Each structure stands twice: as C-alpha cells, then as structure tokens.
Tab-separated table of C-alpha atoms in Angstrom:
chain	number	residue	atom	x	y	z
A	1264	MET	CA	-25.358	-5.374	6.265
A	1265	LYS	CA	-24.652	-1.883	7.361
A	1266	GLU	CA	-29.003	-2.180	8.466
A	1267	ASN	CA	-27.983	-5.567	10.888
A	1268	THR	CA	-24.796	-3.371	12.409
A	1269	SER	CA	-26.722	-0.373	12.944
A	1270	LYS	CA	-29.446	-2.074	14.313
A	1271	ILE	CA	-26.996	-3.973	16.442
A	1272	LEU	CA	-25.032	-0.955	17.640
A	1273	GLU	CA	-28.354	0.590	18.679
A	1274	ASN	CA	-30.362	-2.351	19.756
A	1275	ASN	CA	-27.759	-3.941	22.395
A	1276	LYS	CA	-28.364	-6.265	25.127
A	1277	LYS	CA	-26.098	-5.812	28.162
A	1278	GLY	CA	-23.696	-7.214	30.046
A	1279	GLU	CA	-24.275	-11.381	30.353
A	1280	GLU	CA	-27.019	-11.416	27.516
A	1281	ASN	CA	-24.424	-9.876	25.282
A	1282	PHE	CA	-21.753	-12.304	26.169
A	1283	HIS	CA	-21.020	-15.180	23.832
A	1284	PHE	CA	-18.190	-16.125	24.804
A	1285	HIS	CA	-18.064	-19.812	25.864
A	1286	ILE	CA	-17.490	-20.311	29.437
A	1287	PRO	CA	-16.799	-24.064	31.234
A	1288	ASP	CA	-19.507	-25.367	33.450
A	1289	ASN	CA	-18.963	-24.160	37.481
A	1290	TYR	CA	-16.249	-21.881	36.122
A	1291	PHE	CA	-17.320	-18.961	38.278
A	1292	ASP	CA	-17.478	-21.644	41.460
A	1293	GLN	CA	-14.206	-22.571	41.190
A	1294	LEU	CA	-12.380	-19.307	40.087
A	1295	GLU	CA	-14.071	-18.393	43.509
A	1296	LEU	CA	-12.311	-21.045	44.930
A	1297	ASN	CA	-8.943	-20.437	43.514
A	1298	ILE	CA	-8.100	-16.963	43.911
A	1299	ILE	CA	-9.584	-17.387	48.196
A	1300	SER	CA	-6.855	-20.516	48.149
A	1301	SER	CA	-4.507	-18.008	46.314
A	1302	THR	CA	-4.759	-14.937	48.743
A	1303	ASN	CA	-4.909	-17.213	51.647
A	1304	ASN	CA	-1.178	-18.011	51.222
A	1305	ILE	CA	-0.626	-14.289	51.284
A	1306	ASP	CA	-0.488	-12.288	54.183
A	1307	ILE	CA	-0.890	-8.928	53.764
A	1308	SER	CA	0.223	-7.771	57.257
A	1309	LYS	CA	3.791	-8.377	55.884
A	1310	LYS	CA	5.383	-5.620	53.898
A	1311	GLU	CA	7.527	-7.795	52.021
A	1312	ASN	CA	5.040	-9.736	50.422
A	1313	ILE	CA	4.000	-6.212	48.774
A	1314	ASN	CA	6.622	-5.103	47.690
A	1315	LYS	CA	8.255	-5.852	44.933
A	1316	SER	CA	11.855	-6.423	44.703
A	1317	TYR	CA	13.885	-3.906	43.020
A	1318	TYR	CA	15.154	-5.602	40.494
A	1319	SER	CA	11.703	-6.969	39.165
A	1320	ILE	CA	10.441	-3.295	39.372
A	1321	ILE	CA	13.558	-2.301	37.314
A	1322	LEU	CA	13.521	-5.671	34.620
A	1323	GLU	CA	9.677	-4.756	34.531
A	1324	TYR	CA	10.301	-0.982	33.712
A	1325	ILE	CA	13.059	-1.614	31.237
A	1326	PHE	CA	10.792	-4.468	29.388
A	1327	LEU	CA	7.640	-2.549	28.949
A	1328	ASN	CA	9.666	0.667	28.119
A	1329	LYS	CA	11.494	0.761	25.003
A	1330	ARG	CA	12.658	3.929	24.898
A	1331	ALA	CA	14.522	2.748	27.491
A	1332	ILE	CA	16.001	-0.531	26.187
A	1333	LEU	CA	17.062	1.763	23.066
A	1334	TYR	CA	18.566	4.428	25.180
A	1335	SER	CA	20.697	1.656	27.518
A	1336	LEU	CA	22.038	-0.190	24.418
A	1337	PRO	CA	24.769	1.872	23.667
A	1338	ILE	CA	25.527	2.233	27.000
A	1339	ILE	CA	25.642	-1.743	27.431
A	1340	LEU	CA	26.866	-2.044	24.157
A	1341	GLY	CA	29.962	0.190	25.090
A	1342	PHE	CA	30.585	-1.067	28.225
A	1343	ILE	CA	31.151	-4.769	26.970
A	1344	LEU	CA	33.147	-3.524	23.990
A	1345	LEU	CA	35.420	-1.660	26.348
A	1346	THR	CA	36.060	-4.739	28.897
A	1347	ASN	CA	37.076	-6.367	25.972
A	1348	LEU	CA	39.544	-4.228	24.617
A	1349	LEU	CA	40.646	-3.944	27.953
A	1350	LEU	CA	41.120	-7.587	28.077
A	1351	TYR	CA	42.791	-8.178	25.036
A	1352	ASN	CA	45.671	-5.377	25.542
A	1353	ASN	CA	46.527	-7.171	29.195
A	1354	LYS	CA	46.627	-10.508	26.855
A	1355	TYR	CA	48.602	-9.098	23.937
A	1356	ASN	CA	51.386	-7.700	26.926
A	1357	VAL	CA	51.197	-11.256	28.774
A	1358	ASN	CA	51.587	-13.079	26.083
A	1359	ASN	CA	55.037	-10.815	24.795
A	1360	ASP	CA	56.187	-11.601	28.704
A	1361	ILE	CA	56.028	-14.996	27.730
A	1362	LYS	CA	57.428	-15.212	24.849
A	1363	ILE	CA	60.412	-13.541	26.058
A	1364	GLU	CA	61.009	-15.377	28.601
A	1365	ASN	CA	60.419	-17.917	26.411
A	1366	TYR	CA	62.621	-16.985	23.965
A	1367	LEU	CA	65.314	-16.121	26.828
A	1368	LEU	CA	64.974	-19.661	28.253
A	1369	THR	CA	65.314	-21.567	24.968
A	1370	GLU	CA	69.056	-20.078	24.082
A	1371	SER	CA	72.048	-20.296	26.718
A	1372	TYR	CA	72.900	-16.865	27.291
A	1373	ASN	CA	74.571	-17.688	30.103
A	1374	ASP	CA	78.164	-16.776	29.305
A	1375	ILE	CA	76.711	-13.969	27.936
A	1376	ASN	CA	77.395	-10.256	29.245
A	1377	ASP	CA	75.313	-8.093	30.904
A	1378	ASP	CA	74.728	-5.881	28.246
A	1379	PHE	CA	74.244	-7.813	25.696
A	1380	TYR	CA	70.939	-9.462	27.355
A	1381	TYR	CA	69.988	-6.357	28.111
A	1382	ASP	CA	69.860	-5.878	24.391
A	1383	ILE	CA	68.307	-8.322	23.292
A	1384	VAL	CA	65.347	-7.785	26.230
A	1385	GLU	CA	64.855	-4.518	24.717
A	1386	SER	CA	64.284	-5.308	21.419
A	1387	TYR	CA	61.590	-7.108	22.798
A	1388	SER	CA	60.405	-4.647	24.841
A	1389	VAL	CA	56.314	-5.221	24.537
A	1390	ASN	CA	55.873	-1.661	22.756
A	1391	LYS	CA	58.096	-2.922	19.961
A	1392	PRO	CA	56.828	-5.677	17.459
A	1393	LEU	CA	57.588	-8.785	17.984
A	1394	LYS	CA	60.332	-10.587	15.896
A	1395	ASN	CA	58.870	-13.255	13.509
A	1396	ASP	CA	60.241	-16.875	13.416
A	1397	LYS	CA	62.722	-16.121	10.678
A	1398	GLN	CA	64.322	-13.191	12.217
A	1399	ILE	CA	65.010	-15.457	15.513
A	1400	GLU	CA	66.480	-17.880	13.696
A	1401	ILE	CA	68.515	-15.787	12.261
A	1402	ASP	CA	69.637	-14.000	15.317
A	1403	ASN	CA	70.112	-17.749	17.098
A	1404	TYR	CA	72.450	-18.446	14.065
A	1405	LEU	CA	74.299	-15.441	14.841
A	1406	LEU	CA	74.732	-16.126	18.721
A	1407	GLU	CA	75.717	-19.198	17.914
A	1408	ASN	CA	78.453	-18.429	15.535
A	1409	ASP	CA	79.833	-15.342	17.479
A	1410	TYR	CA	78.996	-12.540	15.264
A	1411	MET	CA	76.839	-10.537	17.532
A	1412	ASP	CA	79.593	-7.965	18.160
A	1413	GLU	CA	78.805	-4.165	18.591
A	1414	SER	CA	78.358	-3.146	14.705
A	1415	TYR	CA	75.460	-5.094	14.268
A	1416	TYR	CA	73.609	-2.856	17.222
B	962	MET	CA	-23.546	-1.127	38.396
B	963	LYS	CA	-22.664	-2.485	41.260
B	964	GLU	CA	-22.316	0.814	43.321
B	965	ASN	CA	-24.691	0.095	45.907
B	966	LYS	CA	-23.068	-3.266	46.958
B	967	ASP	CA	-19.576	-1.405	47.287
B	968	THR	CA	-20.923	0.188	50.913
B	969	GLU	CA	-22.058	-2.915	52.128
B	970	ILE	CA	-18.503	-4.293	50.852
B	971	LEU	CA	-16.394	-1.606	52.197
B	972	ASN	CA	-18.193	-2.121	55.693
B	973	LEU	CA	-17.588	-6.180	55.436
B	974	LEU	CA	-14.068	-5.350	54.959
B	975	LYS	CA	-13.504	-3.379	58.049
B	976	ILE	CA	-15.148	-5.977	60.241
B	977	ASN	CA	-13.549	-8.777	58.780
B	978	ILE	CA	-11.089	-8.440	55.946
B	979	GLU	CA	-11.421	-11.780	54.642
B	980	VAL	CA	-14.809	-12.187	54.766
B	981	GLY	CA	-15.260	-8.657	52.914
B	982	PHE	CA	-12.288	-9.879	50.546
B	983	LYS	CA	-14.999	-12.884	49.879
B	984	GLU	CA	-17.849	-10.899	49.237
B	985	LEU	CA	-15.997	-9.098	47.285
B	986	VAL	CA	-15.017	-11.428	45.250
B	987	ASN	CA	-18.333	-13.227	44.625
B	988	ILE	CA	-19.635	-9.852	43.555
B	989	TYR	CA	-17.478	-8.558	41.115
B	990	LYS	CA	-15.994	-11.829	39.273
B	991	LYS	CA	-18.553	-12.721	36.592
B	992	ASP	CA	-18.416	-8.715	35.839
B	993	VAL	CA	-13.862	-8.519	35.969
B	994	TYR	CA	-13.891	-12.052	34.190
B	995	ARG	CA	-16.430	-10.755	31.523
B	996	HIS	CA	-14.298	-7.433	30.816
B	997	ILE	CA	-11.023	-8.901	30.370
B	998	ARG	CA	-12.471	-11.779	28.138
B	999	ARG	CA	-13.794	-9.272	25.959
B	1000	MET	CA	-10.436	-8.071	25.346
B	1001	VAL	CA	-7.928	-11.574	25.145
B	1002	ILE	CA	-11.024	-13.870	23.567
B	1003	ASP	CA	-9.362	-17.164	24.917
B	1004	HIS	CA	-10.743	-18.355	28.455
B	1005	ASP	CA	-7.628	-19.626	29.548
B	1006	ASP	CA	-5.628	-15.986	29.610
B	1007	ALA	CA	-8.899	-14.089	30.991
B	1008	ASP	CA	-8.427	-16.981	33.967
B	1009	ASP	CA	-5.005	-16.103	34.366
B	1010	LEU	CA	-5.581	-12.216	33.797
B	1011	THR	CA	-8.736	-12.481	36.400
B	1012	GLN	CA	-7.061	-14.157	39.065
B	1013	GLU	CA	-4.211	-11.753	38.739
B	1014	THR	CA	-6.732	-9.005	39.219
B	1015	PHE	CA	-8.124	-10.126	42.649
B	1016	ILE	CA	-4.910	-11.141	43.887
B	1017	LYS	CA	-3.352	-7.770	43.187
B	1018	VAL	CA	-7.075	-6.147	45.039
B	1019	TRP	CA	-6.192	-8.371	48.146
B	1020	LEU	CA	-2.261	-7.409	48.597
B	1021	ASN	CA	-3.080	-3.627	48.044
B	1022	ILE	CA	-6.705	-3.484	49.849
B	1023	ASN	CA	-5.419	-2.309	52.882
B	1024	LYS	CA	-4.044	0.469	50.422
B	1025	PHE	CA	-7.416	1.475	49.596
B	1026	LYS	CA	-8.270	4.607	50.838
B	1027	GLY	CA	-12.222	4.983	49.247
B	1028	GLU	CA	-11.246	7.777	47.202
B	1029	SER	CA	-13.079	6.698	44.448
B	1030	LYS	CA	-15.207	3.648	43.956
B	1031	LEU	CA	-14.330	0.753	44.440
B	1032	TYR	CA	-15.315	-0.770	41.347
B	1033	THR	CA	-13.189	1.934	39.735
B	1034	TRP	CA	-10.459	1.003	41.381
B	1035	ILE	CA	-11.051	-2.956	40.378
B	1036	TYR	CA	-11.847	-2.137	36.955
B	1037	GLN	CA	-8.737	-0.468	37.157
B	1038	ILE	CA	-6.437	-2.901	38.106
B	1039	ALA	CA	-8.229	-5.464	35.838
B	1040	THR	CA	-8.104	-2.619	32.785
B	1041	ASN	CA	-3.953	-2.155	33.708
B	1042	GLU	CA	-3.538	-6.004	33.718
B	1043	THR	CA	-5.088	-6.623	31.032
B	1044	LEU	CA	-3.624	-3.537	28.556
B	1045	ASN	CA	0.105	-4.902	30.054
B	1046	PHE	CA	-0.424	-8.476	28.542
B	1047	LEU	CA	-1.610	-7.562	25.413
B	1048	LYS	CA	1.173	-5.236	25.484
B	1049	LYS	CA	4.213	-8.191	26.493
B	1050	LYS	CA	2.577	-10.582	23.690
B	1051	LYS	CA	3.275	-7.694	21.050
B	1052	LYS	CA	6.724	-7.452	22.103
B	1053	PHE	CA	7.136	-11.375	21.434
B	1054	SER	CA	5.393	-10.993	17.944
B	1055	PHE	CA	8.676	-10.172	16.164
B	1056	PHE	CA	8.195	-11.332	12.594
B	1057	SER	CA	4.667	-9.370	11.689
B	1058	VAL	CA	2.631	-6.710	13.137
B	1059	ASN	CA	-0.356	-7.803	12.506
B	1060	ASN	CA	0.658	-11.324	14.843
B	1061	GLU	CA	-1.346	-10.615	17.770
B	1062	GLU	CA	-4.480	-9.278	15.983
B	1063	LEU	CA	-4.295	-12.749	14.114
B	1064	ASP	CA	-3.996	-14.747	16.860
B	1065	LEU	CA	-7.236	-13.051	18.511
B	1066	LEU	CA	-8.718	-13.569	15.189
B	1067	ASN	CA	-8.395	-17.327	15.332
B	1068	LYS	CA	-9.466	-17.696	18.849
B	1069	LEU	CA	-12.572	-16.362	18.313
B	1070	HIS	CA	-12.928	-18.683	15.560
B	1071	ALA	CA	-12.471	-21.182	17.218
B	1072	PRO	CA	-15.508	-23.030	17.932
B	1073	GLU	CA	-14.791	-23.757	21.376
B	1074	ASN	CA	-14.630	-19.953	22.107
B	1075	PHE	CA	-17.205	-18.143	20.593
B	1076	ARG	CA	-21.114	-19.331	20.481
B	1077	GLY	CA	-23.110	-16.249	18.959
B	1078	ASP	CA	-24.548	-15.546	15.419
B	1079	PHE	CA	-22.673	-14.930	12.387
B	1080	ILE	CA	-23.531	-10.700	12.327
B	1081	GLU	CA	-22.518	-11.336	16.144
B	1082	LYS	CA	-18.778	-12.610	14.919
B	1083	LYS	CA	-18.422	-10.121	12.164
B	1084	LEU	CA	-18.973	-7.702	15.236
B	1085	ASN	CA	-16.239	-9.079	17.287
B	1086	GLU	CA	-14.056	-9.550	14.286
B	1087	ALA	CA	-14.588	-5.875	13.616
B	1088	ILE	CA	-13.910	-4.718	17.316
B	1089	ILE	CA	-10.949	-6.946	17.246
B	1090	LYS	CA	-9.222	-4.892	14.741
B	1091	LEU	CA	-9.391	-1.642	16.654
B	1092	PRO	CA	-5.989	-0.630	18.448
B	1093	ASP	CA	-6.041	-1.875	22.109
B	1094	LYS	CA	-7.249	1.384	24.048
B	1095	GLN	CA	-10.226	2.168	21.373
B	1096	ARG	CA	-11.537	-1.143	21.404
B	1097	LEU	CA	-11.385	-1.644	25.794
B	1098	VAL	CA	-13.334	1.973	25.137
B	1099	PHE	CA	-15.903	0.598	22.844
B	1100	ASN	CA	-16.681	-2.412	24.544
B	1101	MET	CA	-16.988	-0.712	27.882
B	1102	LYS	CA	-19.621	1.508	26.369
B	1103	TYR	CA	-21.718	-0.665	24.611
B	1104	PHE	CA	-21.451	-4.220	25.972
B	1105	GLU	CA	-20.671	-2.848	29.829
B	1106	ASP	CA	-22.824	0.165	29.722
B	1107	PHE	CA	-20.058	2.214	31.547
B	1108	SER	CA	-21.280	6.431	31.389
B	1109	TYR	CA	-18.567	8.355	29.740
B	1110	GLU	CA	-17.818	9.433	33.650
B	1111	GLN	CA	-17.317	6.170	34.944
B	1112	MET	CA	-15.088	5.062	32.265
B	1113	SER	CA	-13.028	8.712	31.950
B	1114	LYS	CA	-11.726	7.659	36.381
B	1115	ILE	CA	-11.232	4.161	35.074
B	1116	LEU	CA	-8.842	4.566	32.196
B	1117	ASN	CA	-7.747	8.208	33.696
B	1118	THR	CA	-8.822	9.809	30.359
B	1119	SER	CA	-11.118	13.126	29.524
B	1120	GLU	CA	-14.652	11.967	28.469
B	1121	GLY	CA	-14.167	14.202	25.411
B	1122	ALA	CA	-11.348	12.069	24.444
B	1123	LEU	CA	-13.328	8.903	25.320
B	1124	LYS	CA	-16.216	10.132	23.577
B	1125	ALA	CA	-14.149	10.870	20.202
B	1126	SER	CA	-12.552	7.739	20.852
B	1127	TYR	CA	-15.811	5.624	20.426
B	1128	HIS	CA	-17.458	7.520	18.002
B	1129	HIS	CA	-14.300	6.792	15.860
B	1130	ALA	CA	-14.729	2.917	17.200
B	1131	VAL	CA	-17.835	2.631	15.864
B	1132	LYS	CA	-17.175	4.121	12.125
B	1133	LYS	CA	-14.613	1.575	11.616
B	1134	ILE	CA	-16.778	-1.507	13.076
B	1135	GLU	CA	-20.014	-0.156	10.748
B	1136	LYS	CA	-17.335	0.193	7.474
B	1137	TYR	CA	-15.648	-3.241	8.174
B	1138	VAL	CA	-18.907	-5.269	8.524
B	1139	SER	CA	-20.175	-3.305	5.525
B	1140	ASP	CA	-17.384	-4.296	3.477
B	1141	ASN	CA	-17.072	-8.238	4.912
C-alpha cells in the first residue's frame, strides 16, 4: 500500500485527468447559463448592489468570530439582567402603591381624622414591608372597635 | 495555467464588460468548480459556491485594478468562499468535532459522488482528514499543479509555510494509506 501511495504521489495526472468526482451531464453549460442569468439581474453601476448593509456585515463578523461572541455575551447578559431588575423593582413599587390604595378604599375612613389617616399610609410606605393578611385583619378589628388610640402607636 | 488568457479577458472587459465577463466564466468555470468540489466533495455545495464566486467576481469586476493576475484574484475569491462555507458548517456541528469530517467522508463514499478506484478513494479519504487549509494547499499543489509562488499570492501565505504544510500533508497521507 505504501508503494502504491508513493507511486500515486509522484506520478499524478493533473486537472481533469485526476478529477474523480461525478459531474452531471451538461453541468458546465447549465452553470454558465445560471451565472449569466444571475449577474444579468445585478446592475453593477448601482452602488447599493455592491455594498452590503451594515447590519449584515456586523452579523457576519460576529458569526464568524468566536471571540466577538464571547466578549459580547457578558455585556448582553448584563444588559438583560439590569433591565429585568429595573422592571421588577418598578413592578414591586407599583404593586405596593396599588395595595395601599386598595386597602384604604376597602375600609371606611371618611370619618377618620387626618393624623390617623397619614399614620396608616406611613406604615404602608414602599420602603417598609407590607403587613400580611393577618395583621391587616387585626388592624381592621381594632379600627372597628375603636381601639386605635395614641398609645397603640 | 490561464495566464495567457488573462490579457485577452481584461481587454474584452474594457471594451464590453458583459462580453468580457462571459468569456471569463467560460474559461474559468471548470477550474473553479473543481477547485471547490475537491474541498466540499458534494456537487450541490460546489455548485452553489461556484455560482457565488462568479457573482462576487461580477460585483467587484470594476474594482479589479490589475495589480495581481486575474486568475489569482478569482481563485482568492473561490478559496475564501469555500473556507467560509466549511467554517460555518463546523460552527453548526455542536455534538462532535469530527462531524464535518464524517459528513465529507460519507459524501465521498456515496456512489453518485466519486468514481475513482480503491486507492484513489483511500487517497481522498486521507486528504479529507487533513485540516482545511492544509487540505487546500495539498489539493492546489498536487491536483491543480500550482507553483508555491502562485499559491503564496492566492493564499496570502509565505512560500516556506506552504512548503512545510505540503510536506506535513504528504506525510500524514502516506501514514493513513499505509495504516488503512
């Protein structure tokens, strides 16, 4: 086998004689027709046909360059994380505001003096944790039964 | 080589670009196709890449200044298209490093693709196992009879590096064929 290999490597034919891949009949005629018809549709006098769009150039560059992908990935992930955090924080604050309003609306505070009202609003401010349902229930009971006096605070 | 035809084509391109381009395609279509097919093995892939090559030649024909030979420029485009194609195929082979190689070997063994005898098939198997650029150097030197000087201009690599690459390729091929 080694002798055969050496023989082939030394005495090879060139070009077409040493091309052993099968080619369909009349392929090269068809190839030429396909190329000419494709290029006929491209007007090389127009600049926009020649220049790729910037986006395709950037995408091709990133796609063909592993390093670009590796370096840009932390930045992209960091951006996604930051966006989610901001949205979550905003959602948390909105929920707090809604809960305060709902809580106040469900109870009849029309006859409560202003000091009392502001005290309750302060206790449910966004920087403090919300009361759980049980605590709210207790507060309601106390309110209904007039047990909310200054000493409670 | 087609060097003597280049002057004729360049003159034609100046007179009538479409006629000149048609003549360019007529002269280079077989060589470009064979150059690509030896790398990608599959006919359909080679067909696509050959057409892409000539479309790029057409798109950039006005920019060709004649500082290099016409065939050097055409082969550069064909080579870059082929290497980019193989590189993209590798990126999609997530499961195994040898996926692309296996794919090429399967295509080589498909009866509709290759019609050489046993030893020629073994030789092509050994060539497929080489790294892409080394395979390219071997094909260009062994099958297409390029000189190291011509290859150096096409591949933008020093002649010394090309000689070393070809030498290593030959050693690897000899070993593979002997062992198998």
